[in-house]
XYZ file of C-alpha atoms in Angstrom:
381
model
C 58.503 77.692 37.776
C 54.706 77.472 38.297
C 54.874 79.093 40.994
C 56.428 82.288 39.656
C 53.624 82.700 37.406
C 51.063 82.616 40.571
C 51.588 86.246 40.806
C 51.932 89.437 39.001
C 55.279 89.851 37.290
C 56.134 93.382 37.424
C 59.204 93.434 36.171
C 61.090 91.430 32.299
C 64.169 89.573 32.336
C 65.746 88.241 29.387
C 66.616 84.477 29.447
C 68.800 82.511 26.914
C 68.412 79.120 26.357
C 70.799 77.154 24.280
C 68.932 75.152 21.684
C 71.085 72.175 20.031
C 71.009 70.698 16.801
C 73.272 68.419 14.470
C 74.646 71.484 12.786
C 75.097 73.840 15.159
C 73.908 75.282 18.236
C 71.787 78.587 18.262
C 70.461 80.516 20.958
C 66.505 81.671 21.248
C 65.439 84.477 23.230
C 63.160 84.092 25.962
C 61.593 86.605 28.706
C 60.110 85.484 31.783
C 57.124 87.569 31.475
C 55.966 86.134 28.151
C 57.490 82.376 28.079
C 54.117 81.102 29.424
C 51.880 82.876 27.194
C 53.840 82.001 23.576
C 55.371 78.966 24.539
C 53.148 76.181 23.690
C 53.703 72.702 25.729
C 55.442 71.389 22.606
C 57.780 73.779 22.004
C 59.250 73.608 25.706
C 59.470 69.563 25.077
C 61.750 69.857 22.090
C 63.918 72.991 23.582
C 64.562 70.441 26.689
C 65.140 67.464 24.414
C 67.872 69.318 22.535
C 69.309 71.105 24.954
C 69.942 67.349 26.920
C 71.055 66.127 23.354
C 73.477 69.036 22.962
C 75.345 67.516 25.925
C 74.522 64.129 26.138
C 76.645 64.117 22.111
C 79.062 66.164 23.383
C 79.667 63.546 26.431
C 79.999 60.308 23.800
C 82.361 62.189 21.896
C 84.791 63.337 24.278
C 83.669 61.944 28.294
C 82.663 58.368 27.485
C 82.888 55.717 30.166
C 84.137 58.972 32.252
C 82.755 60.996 35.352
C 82.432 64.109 33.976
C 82.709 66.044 30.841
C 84.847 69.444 30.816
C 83.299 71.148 28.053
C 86.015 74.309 28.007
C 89.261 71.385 27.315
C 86.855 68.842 25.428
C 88.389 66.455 28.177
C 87.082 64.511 31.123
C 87.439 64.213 35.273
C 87.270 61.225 37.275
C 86.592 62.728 40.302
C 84.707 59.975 41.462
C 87.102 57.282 40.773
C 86.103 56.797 37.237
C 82.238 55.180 37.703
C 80.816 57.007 34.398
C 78.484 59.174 36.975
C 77.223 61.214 34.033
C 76.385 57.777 32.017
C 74.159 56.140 35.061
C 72.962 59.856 36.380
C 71.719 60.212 33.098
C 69.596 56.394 32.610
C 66.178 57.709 33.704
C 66.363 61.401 31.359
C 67.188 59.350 28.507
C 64.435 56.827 29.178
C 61.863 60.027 29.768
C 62.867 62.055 26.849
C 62.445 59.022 24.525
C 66.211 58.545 23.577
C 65.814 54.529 23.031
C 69.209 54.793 21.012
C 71.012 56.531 23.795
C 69.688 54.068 26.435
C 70.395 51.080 24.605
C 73.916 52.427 24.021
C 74.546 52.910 28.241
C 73.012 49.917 29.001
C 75.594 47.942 26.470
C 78.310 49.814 28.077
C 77.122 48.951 31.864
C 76.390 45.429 30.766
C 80.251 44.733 29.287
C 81.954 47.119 30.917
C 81.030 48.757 34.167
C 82.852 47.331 36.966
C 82.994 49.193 40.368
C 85.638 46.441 42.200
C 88.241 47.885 39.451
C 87.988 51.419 41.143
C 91.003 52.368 42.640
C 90.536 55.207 45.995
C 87.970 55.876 48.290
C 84.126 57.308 46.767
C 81.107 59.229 49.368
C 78.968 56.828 50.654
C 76.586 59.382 49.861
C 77.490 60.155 46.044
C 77.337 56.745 45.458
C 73.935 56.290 47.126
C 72.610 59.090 45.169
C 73.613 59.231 42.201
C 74.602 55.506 41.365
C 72.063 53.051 43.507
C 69.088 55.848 42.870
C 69.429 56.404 39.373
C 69.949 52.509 38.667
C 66.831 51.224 40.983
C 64.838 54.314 39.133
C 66.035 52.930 35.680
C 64.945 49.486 36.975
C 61.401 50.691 37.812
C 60.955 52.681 34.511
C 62.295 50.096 32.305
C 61.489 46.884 34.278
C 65.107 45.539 32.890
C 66.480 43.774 35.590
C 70.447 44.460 34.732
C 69.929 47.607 36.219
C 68.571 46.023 39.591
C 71.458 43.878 40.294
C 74.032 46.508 38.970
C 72.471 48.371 41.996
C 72.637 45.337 44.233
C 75.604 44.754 43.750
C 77.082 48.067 44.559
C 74.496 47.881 47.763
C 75.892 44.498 48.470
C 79.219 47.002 49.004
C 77.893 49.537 50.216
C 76.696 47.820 53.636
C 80.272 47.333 54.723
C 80.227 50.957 55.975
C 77.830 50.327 58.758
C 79.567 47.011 60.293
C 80.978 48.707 63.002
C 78.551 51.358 63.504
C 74.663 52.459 63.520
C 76.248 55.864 62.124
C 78.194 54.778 58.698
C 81.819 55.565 57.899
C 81.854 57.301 54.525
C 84.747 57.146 52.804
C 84.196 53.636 50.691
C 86.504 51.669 48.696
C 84.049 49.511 46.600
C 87.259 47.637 45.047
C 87.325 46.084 48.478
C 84.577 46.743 50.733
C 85.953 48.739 52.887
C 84.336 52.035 54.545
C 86.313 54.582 56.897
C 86.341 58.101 56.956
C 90.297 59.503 57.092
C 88.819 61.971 59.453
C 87.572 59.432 61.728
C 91.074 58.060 61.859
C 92.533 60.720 62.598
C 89.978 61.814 65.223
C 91.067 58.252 66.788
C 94.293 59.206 66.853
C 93.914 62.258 68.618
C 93.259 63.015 72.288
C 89.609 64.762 71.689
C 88.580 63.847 74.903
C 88.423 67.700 76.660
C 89.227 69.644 73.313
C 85.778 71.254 71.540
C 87.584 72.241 68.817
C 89.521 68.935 68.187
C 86.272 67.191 68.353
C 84.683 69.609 65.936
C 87.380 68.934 63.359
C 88.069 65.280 63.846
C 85.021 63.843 65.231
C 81.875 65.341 63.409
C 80.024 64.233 60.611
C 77.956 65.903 58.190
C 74.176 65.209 58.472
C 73.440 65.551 54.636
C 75.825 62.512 53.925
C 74.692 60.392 57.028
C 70.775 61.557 56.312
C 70.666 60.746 52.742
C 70.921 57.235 52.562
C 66.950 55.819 53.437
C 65.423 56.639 50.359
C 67.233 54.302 48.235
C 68.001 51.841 50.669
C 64.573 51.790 51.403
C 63.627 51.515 47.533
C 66.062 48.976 46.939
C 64.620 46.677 49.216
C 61.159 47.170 47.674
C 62.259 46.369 44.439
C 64.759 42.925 44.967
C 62.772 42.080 48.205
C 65.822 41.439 50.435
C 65.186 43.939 52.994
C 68.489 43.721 54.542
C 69.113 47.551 52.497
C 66.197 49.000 54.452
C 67.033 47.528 57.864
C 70.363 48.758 57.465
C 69.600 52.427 56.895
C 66.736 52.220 58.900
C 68.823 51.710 62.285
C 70.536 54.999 61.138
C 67.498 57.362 60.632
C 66.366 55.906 63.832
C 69.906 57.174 65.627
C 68.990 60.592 63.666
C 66.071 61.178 64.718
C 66.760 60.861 68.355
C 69.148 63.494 68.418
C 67.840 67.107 70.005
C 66.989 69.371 67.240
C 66.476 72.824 67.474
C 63.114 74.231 66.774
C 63.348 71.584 64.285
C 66.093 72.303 62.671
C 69.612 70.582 62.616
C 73.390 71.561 62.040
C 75.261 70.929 59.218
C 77.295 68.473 61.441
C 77.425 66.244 64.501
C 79.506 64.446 66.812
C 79.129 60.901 65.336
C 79.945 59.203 68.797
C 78.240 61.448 70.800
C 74.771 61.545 69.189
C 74.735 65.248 69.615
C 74.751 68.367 66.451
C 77.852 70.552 67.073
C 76.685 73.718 68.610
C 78.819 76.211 66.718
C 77.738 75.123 62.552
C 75.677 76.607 60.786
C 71.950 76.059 61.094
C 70.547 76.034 57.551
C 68.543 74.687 54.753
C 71.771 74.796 51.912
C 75.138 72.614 51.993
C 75.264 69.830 54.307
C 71.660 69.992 55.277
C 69.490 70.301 52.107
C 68.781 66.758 51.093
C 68.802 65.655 54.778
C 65.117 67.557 54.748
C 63.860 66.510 51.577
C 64.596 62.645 52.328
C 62.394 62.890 55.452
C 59.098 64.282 53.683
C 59.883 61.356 50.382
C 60.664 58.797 53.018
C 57.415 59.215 54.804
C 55.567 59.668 51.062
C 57.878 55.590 49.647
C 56.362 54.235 52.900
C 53.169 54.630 51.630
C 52.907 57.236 54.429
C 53.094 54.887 57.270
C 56.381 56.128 58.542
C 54.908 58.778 60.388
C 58.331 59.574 62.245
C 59.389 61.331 59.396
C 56.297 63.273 58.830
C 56.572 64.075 62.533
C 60.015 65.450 62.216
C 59.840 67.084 58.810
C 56.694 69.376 60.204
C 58.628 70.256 62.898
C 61.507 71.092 60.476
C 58.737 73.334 58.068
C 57.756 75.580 61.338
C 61.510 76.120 61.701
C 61.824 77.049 58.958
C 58.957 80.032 59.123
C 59.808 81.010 62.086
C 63.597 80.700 62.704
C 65.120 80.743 59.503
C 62.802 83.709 57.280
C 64.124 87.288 57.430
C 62.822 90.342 56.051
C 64.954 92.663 53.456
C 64.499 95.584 51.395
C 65.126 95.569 48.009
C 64.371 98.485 45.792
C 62.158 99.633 48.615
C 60.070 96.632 48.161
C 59.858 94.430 51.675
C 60.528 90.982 51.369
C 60.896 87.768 53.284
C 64.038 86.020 52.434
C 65.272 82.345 53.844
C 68.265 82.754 55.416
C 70.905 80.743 57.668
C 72.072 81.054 61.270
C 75.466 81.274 62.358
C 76.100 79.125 65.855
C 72.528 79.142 66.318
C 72.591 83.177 67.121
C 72.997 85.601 63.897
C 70.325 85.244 61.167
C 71.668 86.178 57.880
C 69.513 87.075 54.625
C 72.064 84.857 52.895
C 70.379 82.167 50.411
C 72.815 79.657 49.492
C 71.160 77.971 45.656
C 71.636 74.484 46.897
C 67.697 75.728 49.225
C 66.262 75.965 45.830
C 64.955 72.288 46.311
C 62.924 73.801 49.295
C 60.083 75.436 47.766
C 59.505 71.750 45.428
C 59.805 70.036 48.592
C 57.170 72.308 49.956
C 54.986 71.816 46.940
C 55.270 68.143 47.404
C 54.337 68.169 50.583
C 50.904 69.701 50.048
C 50.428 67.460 47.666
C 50.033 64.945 49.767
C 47.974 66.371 51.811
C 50.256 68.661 54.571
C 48.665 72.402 55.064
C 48.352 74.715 52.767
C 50.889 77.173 54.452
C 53.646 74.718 53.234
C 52.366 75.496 49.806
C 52.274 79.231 50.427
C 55.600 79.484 52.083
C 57.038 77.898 48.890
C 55.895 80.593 46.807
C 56.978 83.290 49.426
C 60.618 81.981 48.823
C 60.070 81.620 44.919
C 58.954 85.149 44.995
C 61.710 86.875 46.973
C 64.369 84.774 45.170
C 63.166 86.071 41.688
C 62.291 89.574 43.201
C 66.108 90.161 44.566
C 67.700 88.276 41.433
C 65.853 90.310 38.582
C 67.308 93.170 40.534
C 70.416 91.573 40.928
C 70.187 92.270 44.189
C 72.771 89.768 46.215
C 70.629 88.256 48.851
């Protein structure tokens, strides 16, 4: 958001932004033109605090010990096997925003009664990396309590059993026994793929966003219980990546895992399937202390793909603007911005931070613009 305010704002759109309380919610009205000027620092602070409040109560009263709330029903999912994501996503927000009560409350409830070996099915490899080893290693650092550290060992400790076989993990993992294999994998085992494209492409591939993702808290889970055996795991992985023939930098959404080759006819991208695959090699590089230069290498290469294979100019209201877009089997470039590229232009922003040129930084704010341009027109880009 501080980019949008790096430039003229021409145009008002109303926002509304639930505020909670203990009696009842109410709304506040907000434009985007004038947030910035009457908005003190404070005031944002307590909006976000109550707004995360507003749902964190609503969770405990009707999602506890659950995946996810479903706010409509006032009921719960457990669409990944019943692992309380929302409880352990939500560790390091209520640690920030000052919610000691909260915390203390979670960490009773992971301390007496989270178990993963009593999950019954088969969880992502990649959800759990994310969302349970991060956020419990990021607890661990912020709080410096070590029940979150071996909460995340152990479900590391499980986690490892999907690359016994293979430098490229399986991803469908059963943490109630160990055990790691993707169904489509089986299935592309059990099928004669040997001269068929297309069986291969549905059988055979894997998608680079789950297979990417791992390093960063691998990596960080190492640093922080000093058995490396996490890093050196992953780390044969984004080696095996990394080898594989980009183009212009860029990757597909999927690849043949035994092949060590991106499937020609996916899209090419920054959105599903790919987004976090690009982040994780700029924050990689940045958790190595910024010795691990072969990320750096291939994340610059990634950022000049970017400008110059994956930007497209639109009109919109007669005003010209440079959109990101996505290619279809390397060929058709479509002005078609998927919201799961919003973490680009942070990425970006990052990334100059620490020191990478300043056309990163203005290429960030070229997407921030045209997003808000085409949106406050509601203008489907």
């Amino acid at each position: 958001l501080s980019l949008l305010v790096q430039r003229p704002v021409k145009w008002v759109r109303e926002y509304y932004i639930p505020l909670a309380s203990d009696q009842s919610p109410c709304m506040v009205e907000l434009d985007c033109k004038r947030f910035y000027q009457t908005c003190s620092n404070s005031d944002r602070k307590k909006y976000v605090r109550e707004a995360f409040l507003f749902a964190w109560k609503n969770y405990r009263s009707f999602a506890w010990g659950h995946d996810h709330l479903k706010p409509e029903s006032k009921g719960y999912d457990d669409s990944l096997l019943g692992l309380s994501a929302t409880l352990i996503d939500s560790l390091t927000s209520l640690h920030l925003l000052g919610f000691k009560e909260e915390l203390e409350v979670s960490r009773t409830w992971l301390e007496k009664s989270f178990d993963p070996k009593k999950s019954i099915g088969k969880i992502s490899l990649f959800e759990v990396t994310i969302r349970l080893i991060g956020s419990l290693v990021s607890t661990f650092h912020l709080t410096g309590d070590k029940l979150y550290l071996d909460k995340a060992m152990e479900i590391g400790n499980i986690a490892l059993g999907c690359f016994k076989d293979s430098e490229i993990p399986h991803i469908g993992l059963s943490l109630s026994d160990g055990t790691c294999q993707s169904d489509l994998y089986q299935e592309c085992l059990y099928q004669d793929c040997a001269n068929s494209e297309a069986c291969k492409y549905y059988y055979c591939k894997a998608e680079i966003s789950e297979v990417g993702t791992l390093g960063l808290e691998f990596r960080a889970l190492s640093a922080a219980s000093g058995d490396m055996k996490y890093w050196k795991t992953v780390n044969k992985t984004s080696n095996k990546l990394l080898q594989y023939k980009t183009w212009n930098g860029l990757v597909s959404r999927y690849f043949y895992r035994d092949e060590g080759r991106y499937v020609e006819s996916s899209d090419i991208a920054t959105g599903p399937g790919v987004d976090s695959y690009y982040e994780y090699l700029l924050k990689q590089w940045v958790h190595s202390n910024f010795t691990a230069t072969r990320f750096k290498s291939q994340y610059l290469r990634a950022v000049e793909g970017v400008k110059d294979r994956l930007m497209v100019w639109v009109r919109v209201r007669g005003q010209r603007v440079s959109v990101l877009g996505h290619r279809t089997s390397n060929v058709s470039l479509s002005a078609e911005l998927h919201h799961l590229s919003c973490f680009l232009p942070g990425t970006l922003a990052l990334g100059h931070f620490y020191g990478l040129p300043k056309w990163h930084l203005e290429l960030a704010e070229e997407i921030m613009w045209a997003v808000t341009t085409c949106t406050s027109h509601n203008q489907q880009v």
